[in-house]
Tab-separated table of C-alpha atoms in Angstrom:
chain	number	residue	atom	x	y	z
Q	413	UNK	CA	140.472	89.250	54.752
Q	414	UNK	CA	136.785	88.644	54.067
Q	415	UNK	CA	135.675	85.020	54.584
Q	416	UNK	CA	132.654	83.136	53.314
Q	417	UNK	CA	130.129	82.749	56.106
Q	418	UNK	CA	129.313	79.064	56.815
Q	419	UNK	CA	125.919	80.162	58.198
Q	420	UNK	CA	124.908	81.597	54.821
Q	421	UNK	CA	124.838	85.203	56.036
Q	422	UNK	CA	125.885	87.937	53.604
Q	423	UNK	CA	127.299	91.404	54.088
Q	424	UNK	CA	124.599	92.675	51.719
Q	425	UNK	CA	121.992	91.956	54.413
Q	426	UNK	CA	123.916	94.070	56.923
Q	427	UNK	CA	124.453	96.890	54.421
Q	428	UNK	CA	120.742	96.998	53.592
Q	429	UNK	CA	119.828	97.023	57.283
Q	430	UNK	CA	122.213	99.884	58.083
Q	431	UNK	CA	120.816	101.872	55.176
Q	432	UNK	CA	117.228	101.301	56.330
Q	433	UNK	CA	118.008	102.099	59.996
Q	434	UNK	CA	120.392	105.069	60.226
Q	435	UNK	CA	119.219	105.694	63.808
Q	436	UNK	CA	120.622	102.454	65.248
Q	437	UNK	CA	123.872	102.949	67.143
Q	438	UNK	CA	124.684	99.467	68.495
Q	439	UNK	CA	123.793	95.777	68.227
Q	440	UNK	CA	123.372	92.899	70.655
Q	441	UNK	CA	125.064	89.866	69.065
Q	442	UNK	CA	123.652	86.779	70.753
Q	443	UNK	CA	124.714	83.143	70.959
Q	444	UNK	CA	122.377	80.807	72.881
Q	445	UNK	CA	123.993	78.257	75.180
Q	446	UNK	CA	122.717	74.896	76.464
Q	447	UNK	CA	120.426	76.643	78.960
Q	448	UNK	CA	119.075	78.985	76.289
Q	449	UNK	CA	120.848	81.955	77.843
Q	450	UNK	CA	121.860	84.608	75.330
Q	451	UNK	CA	125.610	85.189	75.597
Q	452	UNK	CA	127.658	87.499	73.442
Q	453	UNK	CA	128.528	91.174	73.151
Q	454	UNK	CA	127.186	94.606	72.319
Q	455	UNK	CA	129.005	95.998	69.295
Q	456	UNK	CA	128.892	99.497	67.839
Q	457	UNK	CA	127.300	100.329	64.500
Q	458	UNK	CA	130.614	100.604	62.653
Q	459	UNK	CA	131.543	97.036	63.718
Q	460	UNK	CA	128.552	95.330	62.095
Q	461	UNK	CA	129.989	94.994	58.585
Q	462	UNK	CA	133.195	93.468	59.942
Q	463	UNK	CA	131.082	90.936	61.875
Q	464	UNK	CA	129.294	89.945	58.664
Q	465	UNK	CA	132.532	89.851	56.677
Q	466	UNK	CA	134.665	87.889	59.122
Q	467	UNK	CA	132.509	86.558	61.954
Q	468	UNK	CA	133.544	87.159	65.544
Q	469	UNK	CA	136.023	85.246	67.680
Q	470	UNK	CA	134.504	83.895	70.883
Q	471	UNK	CA	136.019	81.471	73.429
Q	472	UNK	CA	134.871	77.870	73.081
Q	473	UNK	CA	134.125	77.885	76.823
Q	474	UNK	CA	131.097	80.142	76.267
Q	475	UNK	CA	129.142	76.979	75.410
Q	476	UNK	CA	130.348	75.148	78.526
Q	477	UNK	CA	128.886	77.467	81.164
Q	478	UNK	CA	126.319	76.594	83.805
Q	479	UNK	CA	123.256	78.652	84.727
Q	480	UNK	CA	125.454	80.988	86.800
Q	481	UNK	CA	127.993	81.522	84.032
Q	482	UNK	CA	130.612	79.314	85.687
Q	483	UNK	CA	132.843	76.935	83.719
Q	484	UNK	CA	131.839	73.263	83.718
Q	485	UNK	CA	135.077	71.431	83.033
Q	486	UNK	CA	133.306	68.094	82.461
Q	487	UNK	CA	131.917	69.452	79.185
Q	488	UNK	CA	135.395	69.145	77.685
Q	489	UNK	CA	135.067	72.705	76.380
Q	490	UNK	CA	137.310	74.513	78.845
Q	491	UNK	CA	140.969	73.587	79.436
Q	492	UNK	CA	140.724	70.359	77.424
Q	493	UNK	CA	140.506	72.711	74.438
Q	494	UNK	CA	142.878	75.308	75.909
Q	495	UNK	CA	139.852	77.635	76.032
Q	496	UNK	CA	140.733	78.665	72.496
Q	497	UNK	CA	138.648	80.872	70.243
Q	498	UNK	CA	136.178	79.635	67.692
Q	499	UNK	CA	134.290	81.846	65.265
Q	500	UNK	CA	130.650	82.891	65.591
Q	501	UNK	CA	128.754	83.960	62.476
Q	502	UNK	CA	125.463	85.864	62.143
Q	503	UNK	CA	122.336	83.866	61.323
Q	504	UNK	CA	120.630	85.011	58.113
Q	505	UNK	CA	117.339	86.793	58.717
Q	506	UNK	CA	117.902	87.424	62.437
Q	507	UNK	CA	119.170	91.007	62.187
Q	508	UNK	CA	116.328	93.077	63.693
Q	509	UNK	CA	115.719	96.474	65.324
Q	510	UNK	CA	114.852	96.541	69.019
Q	511	UNK	CA	111.806	98.412	70.282
Q	512	UNK	CA	111.918	101.061	72.997
Q	513	UNK	CA	115.721	101.262	73.377
Q	514	UNK	CA	117.638	104.442	74.078
Q	515	UNK	CA	119.889	104.966	72.239
Q	516	UNK	CA	118.375	102.793	69.462
Q	517	UNK	CA	119.846	99.291	69.220
Q	518	UNK	CA	119.391	96.214	67.074
Q	519	UNK	CA	120.113	92.551	67.644
Q	520	UNK	CA	121.310	89.571	65.652
Q	521	UNK	CA	121.577	85.900	66.568
Q	522	UNK	CA	124.759	83.991	65.843
Q	523	UNK	CA	125.964	80.412	65.779
Q	524	UNK	CA	129.346	78.870	66.526
Q	525	UNK	CA	131.724	77.281	64.025
Q	526	UNK	CA	135.300	76.103	64.068
Q	527	UNK	CA	137.877	78.400	62.515
Q	528	UNK	CA	137.618	76.470	59.245
Q	529	UNK	CA	133.817	76.729	59.130
Q	530	UNK	CA	132.711	73.342	60.514
Q	531	UNK	CA	129.641	73.582	62.815
Q	532	UNK	CA	130.554	73.514	66.503
Q	533	UNK	CA	128.214	70.775	67.649
Q	534	UNK	CA	127.824	71.887	71.276
Q	535	UNK	CA	125.792	74.774	69.862
Q	536	UNK	CA	122.055	74.041	70.384
Q	537	UNK	CA	121.109	75.471	66.977
Q	538	UNK	CA	123.242	72.852	65.264
Q	539	UNK	CA	121.539	70.097	67.264
Q	540	UNK	CA	118.154	71.184	65.920
Q	541	UNK	CA	119.520	71.590	62.397
Q	542	UNK	CA	120.768	67.970	62.453
Q	543	UNK	CA	117.222	66.728	63.028
Q	544	UNK	CA	115.743	69.055	60.416
Q	545	UNK	CA	118.317	67.811	57.886
Q	546	UNK	CA	117.661	64.165	58.791
Q	547	UNK	CA	113.935	64.613	58.170
Q	548	UNK	CA	114.598	66.456	54.911
Q	549	UNK	CA	116.641	63.466	53.734
Q	550	UNK	CA	113.474	61.414	54.293
Q	551	UNK	CA	111.337	63.903	52.357
Q	552	UNK	CA	109.723	65.416	55.449
Q	553	UNK	CA	109.618	69.019	56.604
Q	554	UNK	CA	108.443	69.930	60.138
Q	555	UNK	CA	106.331	72.986	60.877
Q	556	UNK	CA	105.538	74.307	64.309
Q	557	UNK	CA	105.033	76.975	66.936
Q	558	UNK	CA	105.695	77.397	70.637
Q	559	UNK	CA	103.386	78.847	73.284
Q	560	UNK	CA	104.928	81.252	75.798
Q	561	UNK	CA	103.596	81.215	79.367
Q	562	UNK	CA	105.114	83.518	81.968
Q	563	UNK	CA	104.456	85.562	85.099
Q	564	UNK	CA	104.569	89.328	85.579
Q	565	UNK	CA	105.728	89.900	89.141
Q	566	UNK	CA	106.284	92.866	91.410
Q	567	UNK	CA	109.942	93.818	91.903
Q	568	UNK	CA	109.471	93.604	95.677
Q	569	UNK	CA	108.413	90.550	97.672
Q	570	UNK	CA	105.533	90.355	100.123
Q	571	UNK	CA	105.821	90.362	103.924
Q	572	UNK	CA	106.532	86.617	103.874
Q	573	UNK	CA	109.381	86.933	101.395
Q	574	UNK	CA	107.382	85.441	98.537
Q	575	UNK	CA	107.049	86.751	94.993
Q	576	UNK	CA	103.761	88.524	94.298
Q	577	UNK	CA	101.933	89.438	91.095
Q	578	UNK	CA	102.719	92.829	89.604
Q	579	UNK	CA	100.283	95.686	89.953
Q	580	UNK	CA	98.569	96.791	86.756
Q	581	UNK	CA	100.838	99.209	84.927
Q	582	UNK	CA	97.788	101.211	83.835
Q	583	UNK	CA	96.404	102.205	87.233
Q	584	UNK	CA	98.334	100.334	89.918
Q	585	UNK	CA	95.486	97.968	90.761
Q	586	UNK	CA	96.571	94.707	92.374
Q	587	UNK	CA	94.866	91.332	92.073
Q	588	UNK	CA	95.786	88.146	93.909
Q	589	UNK	CA	93.017	86.186	92.222
Q	590	UNK	CA	93.295	83.601	89.484
Q	591	UNK	CA	91.939	85.749	86.659
Q	592	UNK	CA	91.939	82.906	84.146
Q	593	UNK	CA	90.668	84.028	80.720
Q	594	UNK	CA	89.524	87.371	82.175
Q	595	UNK	CA	89.586	89.936	79.385
Q	596	UNK	CA	89.031	92.878	81.732
Q	597	UNK	CA	92.057	91.795	83.775
Q	598	UNK	CA	94.238	92.078	80.673
Q	599	UNK	CA	93.326	95.741	80.249
Q	600	UNK	CA	95.454	96.805	83.205
Q	601	UNK	CA	98.574	95.486	81.497
Q	602	UNK	CA	97.746	96.758	78.002
Q	603	UNK	CA	100.422	99.506	77.960
Q	604	UNK	CA	103.062	96.852	78.603
Q	605	UNK	CA	101.604	94.394	76.101
Q	606	UNK	CA	101.250	97.116	73.507
Q	607	UNK	CA	105.011	97.545	73.761
Q	608	UNK	CA	105.471	93.761	73.542
Q	609	UNK	CA	103.418	93.623	70.343
Q	610	UNK	CA	105.299	96.619	68.936
Q	611	UNK	CA	108.597	94.899	69.688
Q	612	UNK	CA	107.382	91.679	68.091
Q	613	UNK	CA	106.288	93.537	64.961
Q	614	UNK	CA	109.690	95.196	64.627
Q	615	UNK	CA	111.288	91.770	64.971
Q	616	UNK	CA	109.061	90.218	62.315
Q	617	UNK	CA	107.349	87.962	64.862
Q	618	UNK	CA	103.631	87.318	64.624
Q	619	UNK	CA	102.710	87.341	68.295
Q	620	UNK	CA	99.014	86.535	68.423
Q	621	UNK	CA	96.503	85.724	71.157
Q	622	UNK	CA	96.998	87.092	74.674
Q	623	UNK	CA	95.482	85.158	77.588
Q	624	UNK	CA	95.286	85.688	81.332
Q	625	UNK	CA	96.344	82.260	82.551
Q	626	UNK	CA	95.667	79.923	85.464
Q	627	UNK	CA	97.501	81.760	88.279
Q	628	UNK	CA	97.700	85.315	89.646
Q	629	UNK	CA	100.032	87.313	87.424
Q	630	UNK	CA	100.329	84.559	84.790
Q	631	UNK	CA	99.870	85.203	81.075
Q	632	UNK	CA	100.226	83.394	77.766
Q	633	UNK	CA	101.191	84.641	74.315
Q	634	UNK	CA	100.746	82.436	71.282
Q	635	UNK	CA	102.949	82.597	68.220
Q	636	UNK	CA	102.071	82.205	64.565
Q	637	UNK	CA	102.751	78.772	63.070
Q	638	UNK	CA	106.003	78.580	61.121
Q	639	UNK	CA	106.885	76.305	58.222
Q	640	UNK	CA	110.455	76.355	59.583
Q	641	UNK	CA	110.844	75.004	63.141
Q	642	UNK	CA	114.192	76.777	63.527
Q	643	UNK	CA	112.370	80.033	62.971
Q	644	UNK	CA	109.731	78.921	65.491
Q	645	UNK	CA	112.482	78.424	68.093
Q	646	UNK	CA	114.028	81.779	67.176
Q	647	UNK	CA	110.605	83.408	67.638
Q	648	UNK	CA	110.319	81.981	71.143
Q	649	UNK	CA	113.805	83.109	72.141
Q	650	UNK	CA	113.279	86.570	70.729
Q	651	UNK	CA	109.829	86.982	72.294
Q	652	UNK	CA	111.211	86.120	75.732
Q	653	UNK	CA	113.774	88.908	75.345
Q	654	UNK	CA	111.061	91.323	74.234
Q	655	UNK	CA	108.750	90.483	77.144
Q	656	UNK	CA	111.592	90.762	79.660
Q	657	UNK	CA	112.786	94.112	78.273
Q	658	UNK	CA	109.329	95.696	78.068
Q	659	UNK	CA	108.343	94.442	81.516
Q	660	UNK	CA	111.485	96.021	82.920
Q	661	UNK	CA	110.679	99.292	81.128
Q	662	UNK	CA	107.294	99.317	82.894
Q	663	UNK	CA	108.742	98.563	86.325
Q	664	UNK	CA	107.711	94.913	86.628
Q	665	UNK	CA	109.568	91.599	86.459
Q	666	UNK	CA	108.971	89.037	83.701
Q	667	UNK	CA	109.464	85.583	85.211
Q	668	UNK	CA	110.216	82.544	83.067
Q	669	UNK	CA	110.704	80.095	85.914
Q	670	UNK	CA	108.671	76.938	85.450
Q	671	UNK	CA	107.129	77.167	88.945
Q	672	UNK	CA	107.483	80.475	90.808
Q	673	UNK	CA	104.440	79.900	93.037
Q	674	UNK	CA	103.887	76.615	94.892
Q	675	UNK	CA	100.133	77.198	95.200
Q	676	UNK	CA	99.352	77.614	91.500
Q	677	UNK	CA	100.071	76.134	88.086
Q	678	UNK	CA	103.494	76.615	86.549
Q	679	UNK	CA	104.445	77.897	83.108
Q	680	UNK	CA	104.758	75.569	80.137
Q	681	UNK	CA	106.248	75.933	76.676
Q	682	UNK	CA	103.963	73.728	74.629
Q	683	UNK	CA	105.329	72.855	71.190
Q	684	UNK	CA	102.874	72.328	68.340
Q	685	UNK	CA	104.336	70.334	65.464
Q	686	UNK	CA	103.120	68.926	62.169
Q	687	UNK	CA	104.956	67.318	59.272
Q	688	UNK	CA	104.811	68.165	55.567
Q	689	UNK	CA	105.942	66.071	52.617
Q	690	UNK	CA	107.654	67.366	49.469
Q	691	UNK	CA	104.267	68.217	47.957
Q	692	UNK	CA	103.422	70.396	50.959
Q	693	UNK	CA	100.813	67.958	52.318
Q	694	UNK	CA	100.488	67.465	56.068
Q	695	UNK	CA	101.251	63.767	56.575
Q	696	UNK	CA	99.491	63.777	59.959
Q	697	UNK	CA	96.084	64.419	58.364
Q	698	UNK	CA	93.635	61.519	58.469
Q	699	UNK	CA	91.363	60.575	55.561
Q	700	UNK	CA	88.271	60.824	57.759
Q	701	UNK	CA	88.127	62.887	60.949
Q	702	UNK	CA	89.036	60.860	64.005
Q	703	UNK	CA	90.273	57.825	62.059
Q	704	UNK	CA	93.949	58.385	62.838
Q	705	UNK	CA	96.448	57.545	60.152
Q	706	UNK	CA	99.463	55.372	60.997
Q	707	UNK	CA	101.947	58.245	60.601
Q	708	UNK	CA	100.614	60.369	63.446
Q	709	UNK	CA	100.129	57.298	65.631
Q	710	UNK	CA	103.721	56.190	65.065
Q	711	UNK	CA	104.914	59.736	65.796
Q	712	UNK	CA	102.987	59.650	69.072
Q	713	UNK	CA	104.449	56.222	69.804
Q	714	UNK	CA	107.982	57.505	69.365
Q	715	UNK	CA	107.390	60.543	71.564
Q	716	UNK	CA	105.769	58.401	74.217
Q	717	UNK	CA	108.488	55.749	74.408
Q	718	UNK	CA	111.352	58.261	74.464
Q	719	UNK	CA	109.784	60.756	76.872
Q	720	UNK	CA	111.283	59.332	80.058
Q	721	UNK	CA	114.897	59.480	78.894
Q	722	UNK	CA	114.280	62.940	77.367
Q	723	UNK	CA	112.712	64.637	80.379
Q	724	UNK	CA	115.913	66.468	81.304
Q	725	UNK	CA	115.570	68.481	78.092
Q	726	UNK	CA	111.958	69.357	78.907
Q	727	UNK	CA	112.585	69.995	82.635
Q	728	UNK	CA	116.240	71.070	82.852
Q	729	UNK	CA	116.372	72.851	86.232
Q	730	UNK	CA	115.678	72.120	89.888
Q	731	UNK	CA	112.633	74.402	89.799
Q	732	UNK	CA	111.338	72.649	86.650
Q	733	UNK	CA	110.366	69.592	88.684
Q	734	UNK	CA	108.081	71.551	91.008
Q	735	UNK	CA	105.763	72.048	88.032
Q	736	UNK	CA	104.817	68.367	87.806
Q	737	UNK	CA	101.938	67.684	90.143
Q	738	UNK	CA	98.572	66.032	89.662
Q	739	UNK	CA	95.842	68.303	88.253
Q	740	UNK	CA	98.313	71.156	87.725
Q	741	UNK	CA	97.912	71.338	83.924
Q	742	UNK	CA	101.379	69.801	83.566
Q	743	UNK	CA	101.545	66.159	82.415
Q	744	UNK	CA	102.735	63.595	84.939
Q	745	UNK	CA	102.877	60.499	82.696
Q	746	UNK	CA	103.570	59.778	78.992
Q	747	UNK	CA	99.969	59.678	77.765
Q	748	UNK	CA	98.261	60.842	74.580
Q	749	UNK	CA	94.741	61.962	73.862
Q	750	UNK	CA	92.469	64.120	71.757
Q	751	UNK	CA	91.278	67.553	72.919
Q	752	UNK	CA	92.478	66.691	76.432
Q	753	UNK	CA	94.749	68.976	78.475
Q	754	UNK	CA	95.543	66.342	81.098
Q	755	UNK	CA	97.773	64.322	78.740
Q	756	UNK	CA	101.387	64.815	77.697
Q	757	UNK	CA	100.755	64.473	73.957
Q	758	UNK	CA	97.583	66.154	72.781
Q	759	UNK	CA	95.908	66.162	69.381
Q	760	UNK	CA	94.022	69.473	69.438
Q	761	UNK	CA	90.484	69.725	68.099
Q	762	UNK	CA	89.970	71.654	64.873
Q	763	UNK	CA	90.237	71.476	61.106
Q	764	UNK	CA	91.898	68.206	60.156
Q	765	UNK	CA	94.000	70.046	57.533
Q	766	UNK	CA	95.849	71.620	60.474
Q	767	UNK	CA	96.345	68.288	62.267
Q	768	UNK	CA	99.251	68.474	64.660
Q	769	UNK	CA	100.673	67.133	67.910
Q	770	UNK	CA	100.859	69.434	70.923
Q	771	UNK	CA	103.840	68.352	72.992
Q	772	UNK	CA	103.096	69.549	76.540
Q	773	UNK	CA	105.860	68.405	78.956
Q	774	UNK	CA	108.380	71.239	78.416
Q	775	UNK	CA	108.485	74.144	80.849
Q	776	UNK	CA	109.061	77.706	79.715
Q	777	UNK	CA	112.548	77.452	81.264
Q	778	UNK	CA	113.628	74.853	78.675
Q	779	UNK	CA	115.798	75.573	75.632
Q	780	UNK	CA	113.465	75.558	72.575
Q	781	UNK	CA	116.236	74.473	70.193
Q	782	UNK	CA	116.900	71.355	72.278
Q	783	UNK	CA	113.184	70.741	72.880
Q	784	UNK	CA	112.454	70.867	69.154
Q	785	UNK	CA	115.476	68.679	68.325
Q	786	UNK	CA	114.386	66.046	70.864
Q	787	UNK	CA	110.730	66.096	69.771
Q	788	UNK	CA	111.661	65.732	66.092
Q	789	UNK	CA	114.020	62.885	66.950
Q	790	UNK	CA	111.229	61.175	68.901
Q	791	UNK	CA	108.874	61.514	65.934
Q	792	UNK	CA	111.522	60.091	63.589
Q	793	UNK	CA	112.132	57.218	66.002
Q	794	UNK	CA	108.447	56.368	66.161
Q	795	UNK	CA	107.915	56.521	62.396
Q	796	UNK	CA	111.051	54.504	61.655
Q	797	UNK	CA	110.155	51.703	64.068
Q	798	UNK	CA	106.378	51.973	63.528
Q	799	UNK	CA	105.756	52.242	67.269
Q	800	UNK	CA	102.199	51.782	68.503
Q	801	UNK	CA	101.330	54.499	71.072
Q	802	UNK	CA	98.757	52.283	72.765
Q	803	UNK	CA	95.208	53.299	73.552
Q	804	UNK	CA	94.155	56.929	73.731
Q	805	UNK	CA	93.661	58.375	77.200
Q	806	UNK	CA	90.170	59.719	77.717
Q	807	UNK	CA	88.871	61.624	80.695
Q	808	UNK	CA	91.280	62.448	83.505
Q	809	UNK	CA	94.801	61.747	82.270
Q	810	UNK	CA	96.210	62.258	85.764
Q	811	UNK	CA	94.641	58.924	86.696
Q	812	UNK	CA	96.404	57.159	83.803
Q	813	UNK	CA	99.954	56.239	84.775
Q	814	UNK	CA	100.661	54.963	81.266
Q	815	UNK	CA	102.859	52.022	80.368
Q	816	UNK	CA	106.153	53.915	80.310
Q	817	UNK	CA	107.917	55.409	83.312
Q	818	UNK	CA	109.229	58.971	83.454
Q	819	UNK	CA	111.711	60.163	86.093
Q	820	UNK	CA	110.252	61.440	89.331
Q	821	UNK	CA	112.908	64.056	90.068
Q	822	UNK	CA	115.792	66.058	88.632
Q	823	UNK	CA	118.555	63.647	89.628
Q	824	UNK	CA	116.746	60.683	88.076
Q	825	UNK	CA	116.253	62.694	84.896
Q	826	UNK	CA	119.967	63.517	84.734
Q	827	UNK	CA	120.933	59.859	85.130
Q	828	UNK	CA	118.366	58.764	82.530
Q	829	UNK	CA	119.607	61.372	80.063
Q	830	UNK	CA	123.257	60.424	80.571
Q	831	UNK	CA	122.500	56.760	79.852
Q	832	UNK	CA	120.200	57.392	76.879
Q	833	UNK	CA	121.448	56.285	73.480
Q	834	UNK	CA	118.350	57.905	71.975
Q	835	UNK	CA	119.105	61.326	73.488
Q	836	UNK	CA	122.762	61.042	72.497
Q	837	UNK	CA	121.647	60.539	68.908
Q	838	UNK	CA	118.932	63.206	69.131
Q	839	UNK	CA	121.280	65.952	70.359
Q	840	UNK	CA	124.521	64.671	68.871
Q	841	UNK	CA	127.488	63.351	70.846
Q	842	UNK	CA	128.969	66.735	71.732
Q	843	UNK	CA	125.713	68.473	72.649
Q	844	UNK	CA	124.633	65.471	74.732
Q	845	UNK	CA	127.930	65.469	76.677
Q	846	UNK	CA	127.832	69.235	77.144
Q	847	UNK	CA	124.204	69.381	78.249
Q	848	UNK	CA	124.311	66.475	80.702
Q	849	UNK	CA	127.613	67.656	82.208
Q	850	UNK	CA	126.181	71.129	82.796
Q	851	UNK	CA	123.049	69.697	84.390
Q	852	UNK	CA	125.095	67.424	86.681
Q	853	UNK	CA	127.197	70.411	87.785
Q	854	UNK	CA	124.090	72.475	88.485
Q	855	UNK	CA	122.555	69.620	90.464
Q	856	UNK	CA	125.687	69.451	92.636
Q	857	UNK	CA	125.510	73.237	93.172
Q	858	UNK	CA	121.863	73.069	94.295
Q	859	UNK	CA	122.394	70.070	96.578
Q	860	UNK	CA	125.254	71.683	98.478
Q	861	UNK	CA	123.251	74.879	99.025
Q	862	UNK	CA	121.648	75.197	102.471
Q	863	UNK	CA	118.279	76.878	101.885
Q	864	UNK	CA	115.731	78.593	104.106
Q	865	UNK	CA	113.629	75.426	103.828
Q	866	UNK	CA	116.349	73.529	105.679
Q	867	UNK	CA	116.221	75.957	108.585
Q	868	UNK	CA	112.412	76.060	108.610
Q	869	UNK	CA	112.174	72.273	108.781
Q	870	UNK	CA	115.160	71.267	110.884
Q	871	UNK	CA	116.697	74.118	112.907
Q	872	UNK	CA	114.608	73.603	116.037
Q	873	UNK	CA	113.348	70.066	115.440
Q	874	UNK	CA	116.271	67.664	114.962
């Protein structure tokens, strides 16, 4: 029996897609978990209409998995629920063809609901939607875009067992230099990036500027600003899949770890956000350039005061915390400034009509749905309580410790997140419990692992 989709998807969308793409034989159906990992199935072409008519049963435990795909019982989503099935439904507008697949495939994102259509609130998409809806109730509509930084690495390690930058796919040339902003360096990877841009175009993503970043093998792709922050998060998730797939097709490894190389800068996922009112006016815009209006200052104040208890969202893994070091282009304290890349909250230079906040703490390994939900909640908190962000940081922000403390390591971030009433409200009760339980389980896994570092430091010395 056909059911009404609670996500708003319609079978007409699937029928039109199948008609327009007779070559596609199968579809990746993807649900993103707390870590942002795409979990789901590959279905055949003839199954797509049934998926749109009736959704797809998936076990509730799929949202309670750690980074390794193991059950985390403390989430309450495993045997406490009998590991029963819920129903996932396709997200309208996310049905897209995939580039460079053989045989041709498509993909569609999905979200989890109870069997009677109520949102399953351990789904990260629903956490973001809660904040979008809360702002809409206040007559505000967030716009935004994410930046994607990543490494292209060789599939084999060097003689010391370390990852090394990939050779150019064009001619096999290798560079171990920091080719920051080098246009000529980009040319060696153009065949790969041409496929990335082709994949983005097929997916309806406006991938824009390509940059050679501040480490050997590191690159950045910028994304077009979206009036819908959910779409901005979808763009980021989809672009990561495209980059990974096209890198693999060209024999290299796309790396989205926050810090794969201890000697160079890590990879961030900066989130640019502005706020529109019902008339479509950007409420962050000042009347005269540089004379900041109270709204953007209060937004900065909210982000600043809630940053410490939110850091687990922005730096969710053990490796995430290796990215935070002085003068590494990653912020080390909750500071704000104008046209200053050493602060955590940056107001970029440019036309005041495009006034926005660049939120810089998140690593590329973070979940963009949870990052956006937490940032929007911080902005709401600051505007509601009219929080003063304090003086602007000028010059070297690494020398400004700020007046609010952020955790110094992963364990401290987990404890701060668990205790945070703000983060519980930002993510929702269920998502907060799920996320913090998964992070605690992953921390325990890492801490009981005996690494090569242990042997290097202690085997012959203690």
